[in-house]
Structures are given as structure tokens and as C-alpha cells.
Amino acid sequence: MAVSGVLGKRNLDRLEVRLELAEELYDGLPTLVGVTLKNGRGRLPACLIEVLLNDGEARVLFPILPARQGDTGQVAMTFRGRGNRPLPGITVRSIFPINFFRRYKTLPPQGQMTVFPAPRKCPPPLSPGGKTRHGEQESGIRGSEGDVERIHDYREGDPLKLIHWKLSAKHDTFKVKDLAATTRDPLWVDPAHCPGGNLEERLR
């Protein structure tokens, strides 16, 4: 029992755990969380290491991890409540070597995460005239993708792709197209005008 206790304690030494979250997390929707475990010991492997998140809500087992190496597992988790929240609590546990003792240590939270409201389907936004608007509009400034606004003589620095070859063949100089830039109307979302019975529903 003494040998088992010593080996079990050393099995948890110099282990580093890092969580990898998705870029966007939504309230109440399952998402995959990456759990990376690194063994910082010089010679001894880490055996039967179990990483628990949020007091056992999710767990990942690493059967054996060689010295100076790391491994990554994934587990599905569901976060409740929108806003800035601390990262899940981490507990590293092991029954090594022969399950006489179950040793564990708790690691402090590594930072914060942002949980967005759960998305809900809603009608597309309407223009002031009451119709849904799509597509682009000309902005009135010079660009490279819109309609042709005018033709001018070639100037140093004009892109070759804008040369009007057919028109240039009829003149002594190259003719270049001036194109209008395109833009999209900005979309303003006012939660007070979104469908829903309360603020949480409108944010969704």
C-alpha cells in the first residue's frame, strides 16, 4: 500500500492540462472541447490519467502518456447561461498503479470564455420600404468591381486589367475604364424591435 501511494502521487506530478474551445460558444448547445495533456517529466510516463471537467460533467481518459510528450482528446460539453464565464474547472485523477488509491488534484481556472445566446430562427430584416433587400449598390467612389462610370486615357499606375482593349484599338492611346465601387447597406439590429416575449428571447 505504501509503494502504491508513492507511485500514485508521482504519477500526477508535472502534468499540464490545456483546454481548446471553439471560437463561438452558444447557450444550451453542445460543443466539442479539446483537452490537451502534456507530461513534463523527463523519463517516467504518465499512466491511467483521467481529466474531469466541471466536477465530472465531462471526462477524458489518457491510458499512457510517454515522458515529454502530449496528447489531445475531445469531449462534448453544454454551457448554460450567456455572458462571460470562467473556464470549466479541471480535476486530474488517477487510479495508478493498482487501484488501491484514487489520487487527484484540482487545477485553478485558466481564464474566461464568452457564451453567446442560443440562436433562434427569425424573419430577415426589412428595408424602410417594407421589403427585404439583397445585393450591392454603387457607392459613388472609384473602385474595381462595379459598373463602368467613364473612360479616360491611360495614366501611369492604372491596372492593365482595366484597359478597354476594343476601344483602345480605335485610338492612338490606351483607354482605361473607371469602375464604381460597390457597397452594402449597414444592418442595424435593435433588440427592442426583435420578436420575443422578453430580453433573453429577443437577444436569441
PDB file of C-alpha atoms in Angstrom:
ATOM      1  CA  MET A   1       0.000   0.000   0.000  1.00  0.00           C
ATOM      2  CA  ALA A   2       2.874   2.390   0.763  1.00  0.00           C
ATOM      3  CA  VAL A   3       4.517   1.730  -2.607  1.00  0.00           C
ATOM      4  CA  SER A   4       1.168   2.144  -4.343  1.00  0.00           C
ATOM      5  CA  GLY A   5       0.618   5.505  -2.629  1.00  0.00           C
ATOM      6  CA  VAL A   6       4.066   6.840  -3.583  1.00  0.00           C
ATOM      7  CA  LEU A   7       3.756   5.745  -7.222  1.00  0.00           C
ATOM      8  CA  GLY A   8       0.243   7.176  -7.459  1.00  0.00           C
ATOM      9  CA  LYS A   9       1.362  10.543  -6.138  1.00  0.00           C
ATOM     10  CA  ARG A  10       4.324  10.766  -8.504  1.00  0.00           C
ATOM     11  CA  ASN A  11       2.088   9.790 -11.405  1.00  0.00           C
ATOM     12  CA  LEU A  12       0.326  13.167 -11.089  1.00  0.00           C
ATOM     13  CA  ASP A  13       3.493  15.269 -10.897  1.00  0.00           C
ATOM     14  CA  ARG A  14       4.453  17.731 -13.660  1.00  0.00           C
ATOM     15  CA  LEU A  15       1.314  17.321 -15.741  1.00  0.00           C
ATOM     16  CA  GLU A  16      -0.030  20.266 -17.744  1.00  0.00           C
ATOM     17  CA  VAL A  17      -3.634  20.499 -18.958  1.00  0.00           C
ATOM     18  CA  ARG A  18      -4.840  22.951 -21.596  1.00  0.00           C
ATOM     19  CA  LEU A  19      -8.381  23.422 -22.902  1.00  0.00           C
ATOM     20  CA  GLU A  20      -9.162  24.304 -26.509  1.00  0.00           C
ATOM     21  CA  LEU A  21     -12.615  25.826 -27.037  1.00  0.00           C
ATOM     22  CA  ALA A  22     -14.496  26.646 -30.219  1.00  0.00           C
ATOM     23  CA  GLU A  23     -14.390  30.264 -31.381  1.00  0.00           C
ATOM     24  CA  GLU A  24     -18.098  30.668 -30.665  1.00  0.00           C
ATOM     25  CA  LEU A  25     -19.996  29.031 -27.799  1.00  0.00           C
ATOM     26  CA  TYR A  26     -23.792  29.173 -27.571  1.00  0.00           C
ATOM     27  CA  ASP A  27     -26.016  28.818 -24.532  1.00  0.00           C
ATOM     28  CA  GLY A  28     -27.517  25.317 -24.297  1.00  0.00           C
ATOM     29  CA  LEU A  29     -25.917  23.946 -27.496  1.00  0.00           C
ATOM     30  CA  PRO A  30     -23.387  21.076 -27.245  1.00  0.00           C
ATOM     31  CA  THR A  31     -19.871  21.857 -28.434  1.00  0.00           C
ATOM     32  CA  LEU A  32     -16.620  19.903 -28.604  1.00  0.00           C
ATOM     33  CA  VAL A  33     -13.912  20.851 -26.123  1.00  0.00           C
ATOM     34  CA  GLY A  34     -10.334  19.802 -26.775  1.00  0.00           C
ATOM     35  CA  VAL A  35      -8.357  18.598 -23.734  1.00  0.00           C
ATOM     36  CA  THR A  36      -4.583  18.531 -24.166  1.00  0.00           C
ATOM     37  CA  LEU A  37      -2.478  16.752 -21.530  1.00  0.00           C
ATOM     38  CA  LYS A  38       1.293  17.144 -21.507  1.00  0.00           C
ATOM     39  CA  ASN A  39       3.718  15.044 -19.457  1.00  0.00           C
ATOM     40  CA  GLY A  40       6.600  17.262 -18.382  1.00  0.00           C
ATOM     41  CA  ARG A  41       8.633  14.514 -16.689  1.00  0.00           C
ATOM     42  CA  GLY A  42      11.983  13.606 -18.169  1.00  0.00           C
ATOM     43  CA  ARG A  43      11.771   9.794 -18.035  1.00  0.00           C
ATOM     44  CA  LEU A  44       8.640   8.412 -16.435  1.00  0.00           C
ATOM     45  CA  PRO A  45       5.410   8.026 -18.430  1.00  0.00           C
ATOM     46  CA  ALA A  46       2.037   9.078 -17.038  1.00  0.00           C
ATOM     47  CA  CYS A  47      -0.437   6.187 -16.767  1.00  0.00           C
ATOM     48  CA  LEU A  48      -4.228   5.995 -16.422  1.00  0.00           C
ATOM     49  CA  ILE A  49      -4.728   9.751 -16.209  1.00  0.00           C
ATOM     50  CA  GLU A  50      -8.330  10.945 -16.240  1.00  0.00           C
ATOM     51  CA  VAL A  51      -9.137  14.633 -16.784  1.00  0.00           C
ATOM     52  CA  LEU A  52     -12.517  15.710 -15.382  1.00  0.00           C
ATOM     53  CA  LEU A  53     -14.213  18.991 -16.264  1.00  0.00           C
ATOM     54  CA  ASN A  54     -16.769  20.740 -14.054  1.00  0.00           C
ATOM     55  CA  ASP A  55     -16.717  18.108 -11.292  1.00  0.00           C
ATOM     56  CA  GLY A  56     -17.139  15.170 -13.637  1.00  0.00           C
ATOM     57  CA  GLU A  57     -19.645  16.620 -16.116  1.00  0.00           C
ATOM     58  CA  ALA A  58     -17.207  15.563 -18.848  1.00  0.00           C
ATOM     59  CA  ARG A  59     -14.105  13.385 -18.724  1.00  0.00           C
ATOM     60  CA  VAL A  60     -11.248  12.252 -20.961  1.00  0.00           C
ATOM     61  CA  LEU A  61      -9.036   9.234 -20.232  1.00  0.00           C
ATOM     62  CA  PHE A  62      -5.367   9.097 -21.246  1.00  0.00           C
ATOM     63  CA  PRO A  63      -4.223   5.440 -20.789  1.00  0.00           C
ATOM     64  CA  ILE A  64      -0.498   6.182 -21.159  1.00  0.00           C
ATOM     65  CA  LEU A  65       1.474   9.299 -21.990  1.00  0.00           C
ATOM     66  CA  PRO A  66       5.241   8.990 -22.628  1.00  0.00           C
ATOM     67  CA  ALA A  67       7.682  11.381 -20.995  1.00  0.00           C
ATOM     68  CA  ARG A  68       7.972  14.848 -22.584  1.00  0.00           C
ATOM     69  CA  GLN A  69       5.004  14.192 -24.845  1.00  0.00           C
ATOM     70  CA  GLY A  70       1.415  15.340 -25.069  1.00  0.00           C
ATOM     71  CA  ASP A  71      -1.883  14.047 -26.352  1.00  0.00           C
ATOM     72  CA  THR A  72      -5.284  15.592 -27.081  1.00  0.00           C
ATOM     73  CA  GLY A  73      -8.775  14.214 -26.592  1.00  0.00           C
ATOM     74  CA  GLN A  74     -12.183  15.710 -27.257  1.00  0.00           C
ATOM     75  CA  VAL A  75     -15.373  15.713 -25.223  1.00  0.00           C
ATOM     76  CA  ALA A  76     -18.812  17.255 -25.772  1.00  0.00           C
ATOM     77  CA  MET A  77     -19.954  19.870 -23.269  1.00  0.00           C
ATOM     78  CA  THR A  78     -23.001  22.120 -22.930  1.00  0.00           C
ATOM     79  CA  PHE A  79     -22.617  25.540 -21.326  1.00  0.00           C
ATOM     80  CA  ARG A  80     -25.598  27.192 -19.640  1.00  0.00           C
ATOM     81  CA  GLY A  81     -26.169  30.907 -19.327  1.00  0.00           C
ATOM     82  CA  ARG A  82     -24.896  33.600 -21.671  1.00  0.00           C
ATOM     83  CA  GLY A  83     -22.141  36.100 -20.864  1.00  0.00           C
ATOM     84  CA  ASN A  84     -18.542  35.982 -19.685  1.00  0.00           C
ATOM     85  CA  ARG A  85     -17.932  32.911 -17.574  1.00  0.00           C
ATOM     86  CA  PRO A  86     -14.873  31.205 -16.069  1.00  0.00           C
ATOM     87  CA  LEU A  87     -13.469  28.250 -17.958  1.00  0.00           C
ATOM     88  CA  PRO A  88     -14.529  24.793 -16.721  1.00  0.00           C
ATOM     89  CA  GLY A  89     -12.846  23.587 -13.549  1.00  0.00           C
ATOM     90  CA  ILE A  90     -10.216  20.887 -14.133  1.00  0.00           C
ATOM     91  CA  THR A  91      -9.513  17.858 -11.946  1.00  0.00           C
ATOM     92  CA  VAL A  92      -6.730  15.409 -12.800  1.00  0.00           C
ATOM     93  CA  ARG A  93      -7.363  11.947 -11.345  1.00  0.00           C
ATOM     94  CA  SER A  94      -5.617   8.551 -11.459  1.00  0.00           C
ATOM     95  CA  ILE A  95      -6.064   5.038 -10.033  1.00  0.00           C
ATOM     96  CA  PHE A  96      -2.474   4.081 -10.910  1.00  0.00           C
ATOM     97  CA  PRO A  97      -0.889   1.637 -10.160  1.00  0.00           C
ATOM     98  CA  ILE A  98      -3.340  -0.984  -8.818  1.00  0.00           C
ATOM     99  CA  ASN A  99      -6.448   0.941  -7.791  1.00  0.00           C
ATOM    100  CA  PHE A 100      -5.677   0.944  -4.051  1.00  0.00           C
ATOM    101  CA  PHE A 101      -5.959   4.738  -4.011  1.00  0.00           C
ATOM    102  CA  ARG A 102      -7.685   7.210  -6.296  1.00  0.00           C
ATOM    103  CA  ARG A 103      -5.495  10.277  -6.195  1.00  0.00           C
ATOM    104  CA  TYR A 104      -6.462  13.610  -7.706  1.00  0.00           C
ATOM    105  CA  LYS A 105      -5.526  17.275  -7.824  1.00  0.00           C
ATOM    106  CA  THR A 106      -7.571  20.298  -8.831  1.00  0.00           C
ATOM    107  CA  LEU A 107      -6.170  22.938 -11.158  1.00  0.00           C
ATOM    108  CA  PRO A 108      -7.226  26.611 -10.979  1.00  0.00           C
ATOM    109  CA  PRO A 109      -9.341  28.027 -13.861  1.00  0.00           C
ATOM    110  CA  GLN A 110      -7.237  29.159 -16.810  1.00  0.00           C
ATOM    111  CA  GLY A 111      -9.262  32.207 -17.808  1.00  0.00           C
ATOM    112  CA  GLN A 112     -12.679  33.191 -19.105  1.00  0.00           C
ATOM    113  CA  MET A 113     -14.929  32.323 -22.029  1.00  0.00           C
ATOM    114  CA  THR A 114     -17.839  34.129 -23.687  1.00  0.00           C
ATOM    115  CA  VAL A 115     -21.107  32.251 -24.151  1.00  0.00           C
ATOM    116  CA  PHE A 116     -23.477  33.738 -26.741  1.00  0.00           C
ATOM    117  CA  PRO A 117     -27.268  33.494 -26.586  1.00  0.00           C
ATOM    118  CA  ALA A 118     -28.720  30.402 -28.249  1.00  0.00           C
ATOM    119  CA  PRO A 119     -29.624  31.355 -31.844  1.00  0.00           C
ATOM    120  CA  ARG A 120     -33.249  31.209 -32.947  1.00  0.00           C
ATOM    121  CA  LYS A 121     -34.681  31.475 -36.449  1.00  0.00           C
ATOM    122  CA  CYS A 122     -36.387  34.753 -37.270  1.00  0.00           C
ATOM    123  CA  PRO A 123     -37.587  36.563 -40.428  1.00  0.00           C
ATOM    124  CA  PRO A 124     -34.950  38.502 -42.427  1.00  0.00           C
ATOM    125  CA  PRO A 125     -34.659  42.235 -41.710  1.00  0.00           C
ATOM    126  CA  LEU A 126     -36.737  44.565 -43.849  1.00  0.00           C
ATOM    127  CA  SER A 127     -35.780  47.793 -45.575  1.00  0.00           C
ATOM    128  CA  PRO A 128     -37.576  51.029 -44.611  1.00  0.00           C
ATOM    129  CA  GLY A 129     -39.975  50.408 -47.518  1.00  0.00           C
ATOM    130  CA  GLY A 130     -41.057  47.101 -46.006  1.00  0.00           C
ATOM    131  CA  LYS A 131     -39.237  44.862 -48.491  1.00  0.00           C
ATOM    132  CA  THR A 132     -36.292  42.557 -47.995  1.00  0.00           C
ATOM    133  CA  ARG A 133     -33.201  43.974 -49.696  1.00  0.00           C
ATOM    134  CA  HIS A 134     -30.374  41.941 -51.174  1.00  0.00           C
ATOM    135  CA  GLY A 135     -27.325  42.666 -53.303  1.00  0.00           C
ATOM    136  CA  GLU A 136     -24.947  45.569 -53.626  1.00  0.00           C
ATOM    137  CA  GLN A 137     -25.251  49.234 -54.511  1.00  0.00           C
ATOM    138  CA  GLU A 138     -22.854  51.679 -56.117  1.00  0.00           C
ATOM    139  CA  SER A 139     -21.100  53.890 -53.606  1.00  0.00           C
ATOM    140  CA  GLY A 140     -20.198  56.759 -55.946  1.00  0.00           C
ATOM    141  CA  ILE A 141     -16.449  56.363 -55.445  1.00  0.00           C
ATOM    142  CA  ARG A 142     -13.872  54.739 -57.691  1.00  0.00           C
ATOM    143  CA  GLY A 143     -13.466  51.012 -57.325  1.00  0.00           C
ATOM    144  CA  SER A 144     -12.665  47.841 -59.264  1.00  0.00           C
ATOM    145  CA  GLU A 145     -15.825  45.730 -59.303  1.00  0.00           C
ATOM    146  CA  GLY A 146     -18.837  47.929 -60.144  1.00  0.00           C
ATOM    147  CA  ASP A 147     -20.235  49.262 -63.393  1.00  0.00           C
ATOM    148  CA  VAL A 148     -18.240  51.388 -65.835  1.00  0.00           C
ATOM    149  CA  GLU A 149     -18.619  55.082 -64.976  1.00  0.00           C
ATOM    150  CA  ARG A 150     -16.355  56.695 -67.574  1.00  0.00           C
ATOM    151  CA  ILE A 151     -13.418  56.101 -69.914  1.00  0.00           C
ATOM    152  CA  HIS A 152     -10.136  58.008 -69.707  1.00  0.00           C
ATOM    153  CA  ASP A 153      -6.690  57.933 -71.289  1.00  0.00           C
ATOM    154  CA  TYR A 154      -4.134  55.605 -69.734  1.00  0.00           C
ATOM    155  CA  ARG A 155      -2.165  57.079 -66.845  1.00  0.00           C
ATOM    156  CA  GLU A 156       0.907  55.640 -65.209  1.00  0.00           C
ATOM    157  CA  GLY A 157      -0.159  53.267 -62.439  1.00  0.00           C
ATOM    158  CA  ASP A 158      -3.523  52.263 -63.941  1.00  0.00           C
ATOM    159  CA  PRO A 159      -4.069  48.476 -63.697  1.00  0.00           C
ATOM    160  CA  LEU A 160      -3.681  46.670 -67.005  1.00  0.00           C
ATOM    161  CA  LYS A 161      -6.840  44.642 -66.356  1.00  0.00           C
ATOM    162  CA  LEU A 162      -8.898  47.864 -66.646  1.00  0.00           C
ATOM    163  CA  ILE A 163      -7.694  48.705 -70.161  1.00  0.00           C
ATOM    164  CA  HIS A 164     -10.571  48.789 -72.633  1.00  0.00           C
ATOM    165  CA  TRP A 165      -8.834  46.886 -75.427  1.00  0.00           C
ATOM    166  CA  LYS A 166     -11.611  47.122 -78.012  1.00  0.00           C
ATOM    167  CA  LEU A 167     -11.885  50.896 -77.638  1.00  0.00           C
ATOM    168  CA  SER A 168      -8.107  51.344 -77.458  1.00  0.00           C
ATOM    169  CA  ALA A 169      -7.758  49.677 -80.888  1.00  0.00           C
ATOM    170  CA  LYS A 170      -9.689  52.591 -82.423  1.00  0.00           C
ATOM    171  CA  HIS A 171      -7.458  55.292 -80.893  1.00  0.00           C
ATOM    172  CA  ASP A 172      -3.786  56.169 -80.695  1.00  0.00           C
ATOM    173  CA  THR A 173      -3.680  55.750 -76.878  1.00  0.00           C
ATOM    174  CA  PHE A 174      -4.839  53.147 -74.419  1.00  0.00           C
ATOM    175  CA  LYS A 175      -8.267  53.729 -72.925  1.00  0.00           C
ATOM    176  CA  VAL A 176      -8.928  52.737 -69.327  1.00  0.00           C
ATOM    177  CA  LYS A 177     -12.260  52.038 -67.621  1.00  0.00           C
ATOM    178  CA  ASP A 178     -13.193  53.739 -64.382  1.00  0.00           C
ATOM    179  CA  LEU A 179     -15.372  51.393 -62.318  1.00  0.00           C
ATOM    180  CA  ALA A 180     -17.601  52.322 -59.416  1.00  0.00           C
ATOM    181  CA  ALA A 181     -17.032  50.738 -56.015  1.00  0.00           C
ATOM    182  CA  THR A 182     -19.875  48.709 -54.547  1.00  0.00           C
ATOM    183  CA  THR A 183     -21.171  48.753 -51.021  1.00  0.00           C
ATOM    184  CA  ARG A 184     -23.814  47.116 -48.875  1.00  0.00           C
ATOM    185  CA  ASP A 185     -26.260  48.917 -46.648  1.00  0.00           C
ATOM    186  CA  PRO A 186     -25.279  48.524 -42.979  1.00  0.00           C
ATOM    187  CA  LEU A 187     -27.524  46.232 -40.979  1.00  0.00           C
ATOM    188  CA  TRP A 188     -28.623  47.633 -37.631  1.00  0.00           C
ATOM    189  CA  VAL A 189     -30.165  45.199 -35.178  1.00  0.00           C
ATOM    190  CA  ASP A 190     -32.131  46.715 -32.297  1.00  0.00           C
ATOM    191  CA  PRO A 191     -33.043  44.020 -29.737  1.00  0.00           C
ATOM    192  CA  ALA A 192     -36.046  46.102 -28.687  1.00  0.00           C
ATOM    193  CA  HIS A 193     -37.596  45.533 -32.132  1.00  0.00           C
ATOM    194  CA  CYS A 194     -36.785  41.818 -32.423  1.00  0.00           C
ATOM    195  CA  PRO A 195     -39.520  39.212 -31.896  1.00  0.00           C
ATOM    196  CA  GLY A 196     -39.726  37.681 -28.426  1.00  0.00           C
ATOM    197  CA  GLY A 197     -41.520  37.978 -25.123  1.00  0.00           C
ATOM    198  CA  ASN A 198     -38.550  39.202 -23.071  1.00  0.00           C
ATOM    199  CA  LEU A 199     -34.967  40.424 -23.445  1.00  0.00           C
ATOM    200  CA  GLU A 200     -33.428  36.930 -23.491  1.00  0.00           C
ATOM    201  CA  GLU A 201     -35.715  35.776 -26.305  1.00  0.00           C
ATOM    202  CA  ARG A 202     -35.041  38.945 -28.318  1.00  0.00           C
ATOM    203  CA  LEU A 203     -31.269  38.546 -27.946  1.00  0.00           C
ATOM    204  CA  ARG A 204     -31.559  34.982 -29.237  1.00  0.00           C
TER     205      ARG A 204
END
